[in-house]
N, CA, C and O of each residue as an XYZ file, in Angstrom:
416
protein
N       0.856     -1.192      0.000
C       0.000      0.000      0.000
C       0.890      1.239      0.000
O       1.991      1.239      0.552
N       0.393      2.271     -0.622
C       1.079      3.555     -0.616
C       0.647      4.312      0.639
O      -0.545      4.418      0.926
N       1.616      4.837      1.381
C       1.318      5.630      2.573
C       1.796      7.049      2.307
O       2.993      7.299      2.167
N       0.839      7.981      2.238
C       1.185      9.387      2.017
C       1.932      9.916      3.228
O       1.695      9.466      4.349
N       2.816     10.848      3.017
C       3.642     11.413      4.089
C       2.793     11.952      5.238
O       3.218     11.908      6.393
N       1.594     12.461      4.933
C       0.725     13.007      5.974
C       0.085     11.913      6.829
O      -0.521     12.211      7.858
N       0.213     10.644      6.413
C      -0.388      9.529      7.143
C       0.665      8.681      7.872
O       0.389      7.549      8.267
N       1.859      9.231      8.045
C       2.934      8.505      8.723
C       2.987      8.838     10.204
O       3.201      7.958     11.038
N       2.793     10.107     10.528
C       2.907     10.537     11.913
C       2.006     11.734     12.166
O       1.674     12.484     11.248
N       1.614     11.901     13.431
C       0.842     13.089     13.796
C       1.733     14.315     13.772
O       1.251     15.438     13.622
N       3.027     14.102     13.919
C       3.986     15.198     13.882
C       4.227     15.623     12.433
O       3.942     14.870     11.502
N       4.751     16.823     12.255
C       5.130     17.297     10.926
C       6.322     16.472     10.443
O       7.347     16.396     11.120
N       6.183     15.863      9.284
C       7.261     15.043      8.724
C       8.018     15.893      7.701
O       7.551     16.121      6.586
N       9.196     16.352      8.115
C      10.025     17.138      7.196
C      10.938     16.226      6.389
O      11.150     16.429      5.193
N      11.470     15.221      7.068
C      12.362     14.263      6.405
C      11.864     12.863      6.725
O      11.865     12.439      7.880
N      11.447     12.162      5.705
C      10.878     10.814      5.867
C      11.866      9.879      6.563
O      11.460      8.957      7.271
N      13.157     10.117      6.362
C      14.189      9.268      6.963
C      14.234      9.379      8.487
O      14.813      8.520      9.151
N      13.632     10.423      9.042
C      13.551     10.555     10.494
C      12.520      9.586     11.076
O      12.524      9.328     12.280
N      11.647      9.054     10.238
C      10.569      8.177     10.699
C      10.687      6.749     10.178
O      10.325      5.799     10.872
N      11.196      6.598      8.953
C      11.260      5.273      8.326
C      12.622      5.050      7.676
O      13.300      5.991      7.263
N      12.994      3.795      7.600
C      14.235      3.402      6.928
C      13.881      2.548      5.716
O      12.845      1.883      5.711
N      14.710      2.558      4.712
C      14.488      1.746      3.520
C      14.417      0.275      3.918
O      15.280     -0.229      4.636
N      13.381     -0.400      3.444
C      13.203     -1.817      3.736
C      12.521     -2.113      5.063
O      12.235     -3.271      5.366
N      12.259     -1.086      5.853
C      11.608     -1.287      7.146
C      10.171     -1.765      6.927
O       9.453     -1.220      6.089
N       9.759     -2.773      7.675
C       8.384     -3.251      7.621
C       7.568     -2.503      8.667
O       7.994     -2.351      9.812
N       6.407     -2.044      8.264
C       5.535     -1.303      9.176
C       4.103     -1.825      9.045
O       3.726     -2.396      8.021
N       3.322     -1.618     10.096
C       1.906     -1.967     10.045
C       1.139     -0.747      9.570
O       1.350      0.365     10.055
N       0.248     -0.968      8.618
C      -0.592      0.115      8.115
C      -2.047     -0.337      8.112
O      -2.343     -1.531      8.073
N      -2.922      0.613      8.151
C      -4.364      0.372      8.007
C      -4.728      0.811      6.598
O      -4.439      1.941      6.204
N      -5.359     -0.071      5.839
C      -5.793      0.279      4.492
C      -6.983      1.223      4.625
O      -7.989      0.881      5.247
N      -6.861      2.421      4.032
C      -7.931      3.408      4.152
C      -8.692      3.627      2.849
O      -9.781      4.200      2.861
N      -8.135      3.179      1.728
C      -8.901      3.247      0.480
C      -8.333      2.272     -0.531
O      -7.150      1.934     -0.517
N      -9.223      1.833     -1.408
C      -8.870      0.898     -2.468
C      -9.372      1.487     -3.776
O     -10.548      1.835     -3.891
N      -8.495      1.601     -4.757
C      -8.888      2.086     -6.077
C      -8.798      0.917     -7.045
O      -7.716      0.556     -7.508
N      -9.946      0.336     -7.343
C      -9.995     -0.827     -8.220
C      -9.554     -0.520     -9.637
O      -8.956     -1.369    -10.298
N      -9.845      0.692    -10.115
C      -9.468      1.065    -11.483
C      -7.955      1.174    -11.630
O      -7.374      0.671    -12.591
N      -7.326      1.838    -10.662
C      -5.870      2.013    -10.708
C      -5.135      0.839    -10.079
O      -3.916      0.717    -10.202
N      -5.894     -0.030     -9.398
C      -5.327     -1.175     -8.690
C      -4.288     -0.738     -7.662
O      -3.168     -1.248     -7.619
N      -4.699      0.231     -6.830
C      -3.815      0.745     -5.787
C      -4.510      0.712     -4.429
O      -5.738      0.722     -4.339
N      -3.702      0.673     -3.385
C      -4.173      0.736     -2.012
C      -3.534      1.942     -1.343
O      -2.363      2.240     -1.581
N      -4.301      2.638     -0.505
C      -3.744      3.737      0.282
C      -3.775      3.307      1.742
O      -4.780      2.785      2.224
N      -2.670      3.529      2.437
C      -2.575      3.107      3.821
C      -2.287      4.262      4.756
O      -1.931      5.359      4.325
N      -2.447      3.998      6.045
C      -2.155      4.968      7.080
C      -1.474      4.262      8.240
O      -1.821      3.135      8.592
N      -0.507      4.940      8.822
C       0.173      4.424     10.001
C      -0.350      5.084     11.269
O       0.247      4.920     12.333
N      -1.443      5.822     11.183
C      -1.914      6.622     12.299
C      -2.867      5.906     13.249
O      -3.395      6.541     14.161
N      -3.106      4.620     13.071
C      -3.915      3.843     14.011
C      -5.301      4.399     14.240
O      -6.150      4.340     13.350
N      -5.546      4.946     15.437
C      -6.868      5.445     15.811
C      -7.334      6.541     14.856
O      -8.513      6.597     14.507
N      -6.430      7.399     14.437
C      -6.806      8.451     13.494
C      -7.250      7.852     12.165
O      -8.137      8.396     11.507
N      -6.649      6.750     11.771
C      -7.067      6.078     10.543
C      -8.497      5.576     10.688
O      -9.293      5.673      9.755
N      -8.820      5.038     11.860
C     -10.193      4.582     12.116
C     -11.169      5.756     12.044
O     -12.240      5.646     11.447
N     -10.794      6.870     12.653
C     -11.655      8.056     12.619
C     -11.835      8.544     11.185
O     -12.937      8.917     10.783
N     -10.747      8.540     10.417
C     -10.816      8.944      9.014
C     -11.757      8.030      8.237
O     -12.592      8.502      7.465
N     -11.620      6.714      8.444
C     -12.470      5.761      7.734
C     -13.940      5.944      8.101
O     -14.809      5.919      7.231
N     -14.213      6.128      9.384
C     -15.594      6.336      9.825
C     -16.172      7.612      9.214
O     -17.309      7.618      8.743
N     -15.397      8.682      9.223
C     -15.856      9.956      8.647
C     -16.090      9.796      7.143
O     -17.080     10.296      6.608
N     -15.197      9.111      6.480
C     -15.335      8.899      5.034
C     -16.589      8.073      4.730
O     -17.322      8.374      3.788
N     -16.831      7.030      5.535
C     -18.049      6.226      5.352
C     -19.306      7.072      5.532
O     -20.259      6.948      4.763
N     -19.305      7.933      6.552
C     -20.460      8.802      6.796
C     -20.705      9.727      5.610
O     -21.845      9.899      5.178
N     -19.647     10.317      5.090
C     -19.777     11.237      3.957
C     -20.284     10.499      2.723
O     -21.187     10.981      2.040
N     -19.711      9.337      2.436
C     -20.140      8.571      1.265
C     -21.591      8.115      1.396
O     -22.348      8.152      0.426
N     -21.974      7.687      2.590
C     -23.364      7.271      2.816
C     -24.303      8.451      2.610
O     -25.343      8.317      1.965
N     -23.939      9.605      3.156
C     -24.757     10.805      3.003
C     -24.869     11.204      1.529
O     -25.948     11.574      1.068
N     -23.761     11.131      0.793
C     -23.788     11.470     -0.628
C     -24.685     10.512     -1.398
O     -25.446     10.936     -2.268
N     -24.601      9.215     -1.083
C     -25.439      8.227     -1.759
C     -26.906      8.467     -1.449
O     -27.756      8.343     -2.331
N     -27.209      8.810     -0.206
C     -28.597      9.084      0.172
C     -29.124     10.308     -0.566
O     -30.267     10.315     -1.023
N     -28.302     11.335     -0.682
C     -28.721     12.544     -1.407
C     -28.956     12.242     -2.874
O     -29.956     12.664     -3.454
N     -28.020     11.503     -3.474
C     -28.183     11.154     -4.880
C     -29.452     10.354     -5.083
O     -30.189     10.576     -6.043
N     -29.708      9.417     -4.174
C     -30.908      8.590     -4.280
C     -32.162      9.442     -4.118
O     -33.113      9.303     -4.888
N     -32.166     10.327     -3.114
C     -33.361     11.138     -2.874
C     -33.589     12.117     -4.021
O     -34.732     12.378     -4.396
N     -32.497     12.665     -4.586
C     -32.659     13.597     -5.705
C     -33.103     12.850     -6.958
O     -33.897     13.371     -7.741
N     -32.599     11.642     -7.152
C     -32.988     10.867     -8.328
C     -34.447     10.427     -8.219
O     -35.155     10.355     -9.224
N     -34.893     10.133     -7.001
C     -36.264      9.668     -6.797
C     -37.265     10.819     -6.871
O     -38.420     10.620     -7.248
N     -36.819     12.014     -6.514
C     -37.721     13.164     -6.529
C     -37.978     13.606     -7.962
O     -37.091     13.552     -8.813
N     -39.173     14.030     -8.204
C     -39.520     14.513     -9.539
C     -39.804     16.005     -9.453
O     -40.959     16.424     -9.363
N     -38.743     16.801     -9.483
C     -38.881     18.247     -9.438
C     -38.716     18.812    -10.839
O     -37.799     18.419    -11.560
N     -39.585     19.721    -11.232
C     -39.304     20.442    -12.473
C     -38.043     21.281    -12.262
O     -37.777     21.714    -11.141
N     -37.279     21.513    -13.297
C     -36.025     22.258    -13.153
C     -36.252     23.673    -12.640
O     -35.333     24.288    -12.099
N     -37.447     24.188    -12.802
C     -37.725     25.552    -12.354
C     -38.252     25.593    -10.924
O     -38.516     26.676    -10.400
N     -38.406     24.452    -10.291
C     -38.965     24.390     -8.937
C     -37.949     24.944     -7.938
O     -36.884     24.359     -7.736
N     -38.280     26.057     -7.325
C     -37.398     26.706     -6.351
C     -37.109     25.779     -5.174
O     -36.005     25.811     -4.631
N     -38.060     24.964     -4.772
C     -37.866     24.068     -3.640
C     -36.691     23.125     -3.847
O     -35.975     22.814     -2.895
N     -36.483     22.669     -5.073
C     -35.358     21.786     -5.367
C     -34.041     22.483     -5.061
O     -33.154     21.901     -4.437
N     -33.915     23.735     -5.501
C     -32.672     24.475     -5.283
C     -32.483     24.826     -3.809
O     -31.361     24.812     -3.303
N     -33.572     25.139     -3.127
C     -33.464     25.421     -1.699
C     -32.987     24.182     -0.947
O     -32.148     24.284     -0.052
N     -33.520     23.003     -1.309
C     -33.085     21.751     -0.673
C     -31.616     21.473     -0.966
O     -30.872     21.055     -0.078
N     -31.200     21.703     -2.199
C     -29.801     21.465     -2.583
C     -28.872     22.384     -1.804
O     -27.827     21.948     -1.322
N     -29.242     23.645     -1.678
C     -28.419     24.608     -0.933
C     -28.353     24.205      0.537
O     -27.288     24.281      1.149
N     -29.468     23.781      1.106
C     -29.494     23.336      2.511
C     -28.577     22.129      2.709
O     -27.834     22.065      3.688
N     -28.630     21.168      1.773
C     -27.751     19.994      1.863
C     -26.286     20.405      1.811
O     -25.467     19.883      2.569
N     -25.949     21.337      0.922
C     -24.559     21.797      0.819
C     -24.129     22.514      2.097
O     -23.019     22.306      2.586
N     -25.006     23.354      2.631
C     -24.685     24.053      3.882
C     -24.476     23.068      5.023
O     -23.550     23.224      5.818
N     -25.340     22.045      5.108
C     -25.208     21.031      6.161
C     -23.889     20.279      6.021
O     -23.187     20.063      7.009
N     -23.553     19.880      4.796
C     -22.307     19.149      4.569
C     -21.107     20.021      4.922
O     -20.153     19.540      5.534
N     -21.144     21.299      4.544
C     -20.054     22.223      4.856
C     -19.903     22.364      6.366
O     -18.792     22.324      6.895
N     -21.035     22.529      7.056
C     -20.985     22.695      8.508
C     -20.436     21.452      9.187
O     -19.667     21.562     10.142
N     -20.815     20.273      8.715
C     -20.309     19.031      9.301
C     -18.807     18.899      9.076
O     -18.085     18.409      9.944
N     -18.337     19.340      7.903
C     -16.920     19.197      7.585
C     -16.058     20.290      8.211
O     -14.928     20.026      8.622
N     -16.584     21.526      8.287
C     -15.750     22.654      8.686
C     -16.263     23.423      9.907
O     -15.629     24.389     10.332
N     -17.378     23.017     10.467
C     -17.909     23.705     11.644
C     -18.822     24.864     11.261
O     -19.234     25.014     10.112
N     -19.113     25.662     12.257
C     -20.043     26.782     12.053
C     -19.478     27.787     11.054
O     -18.265     27.947     10.922
N     -20.385     28.453     10.360
C     -19.992     29.526      9.451
C     -21.140     30.519      9.397
O     -22.279     30.182      9.723
N     -20.847     31.715      8.994
C     -21.902     32.727      8.934
C     -22.212     33.079      7.490
O     -21.320     33.125      6.643
N     -23.476     33.324      7.223
C     -23.913     33.714      5.874
C     -23.792     35.227      5.772
O     -24.550     35.952      6.416
N     -22.864     35.706      4.985
C     -22.691     37.145      4.818
C     -22.702     37.503      3.369
O     -22.569     38.676      3.021
């Protein structure tokens, strides 16, 4: 698996050699699989990897639910309610990802 430099340590990694040596075996948590590219992405962050995976699952589930609900709904393109719902969904997703924000 490929482990991005940001997934090696909670500390800032300036020089990879300070954390890993060539040929060193390490335990990683697989955090994503790309079937098209046939690649695996890993993390050495343990609990943080679990939190990342859980957050990613929540986001993907929410996106799938939105796609399903939008596909099932029959709104005319001019229906203002459709756009209001879409904006609300985007605001909710933004707030979940980045916290509170103000509309200015």
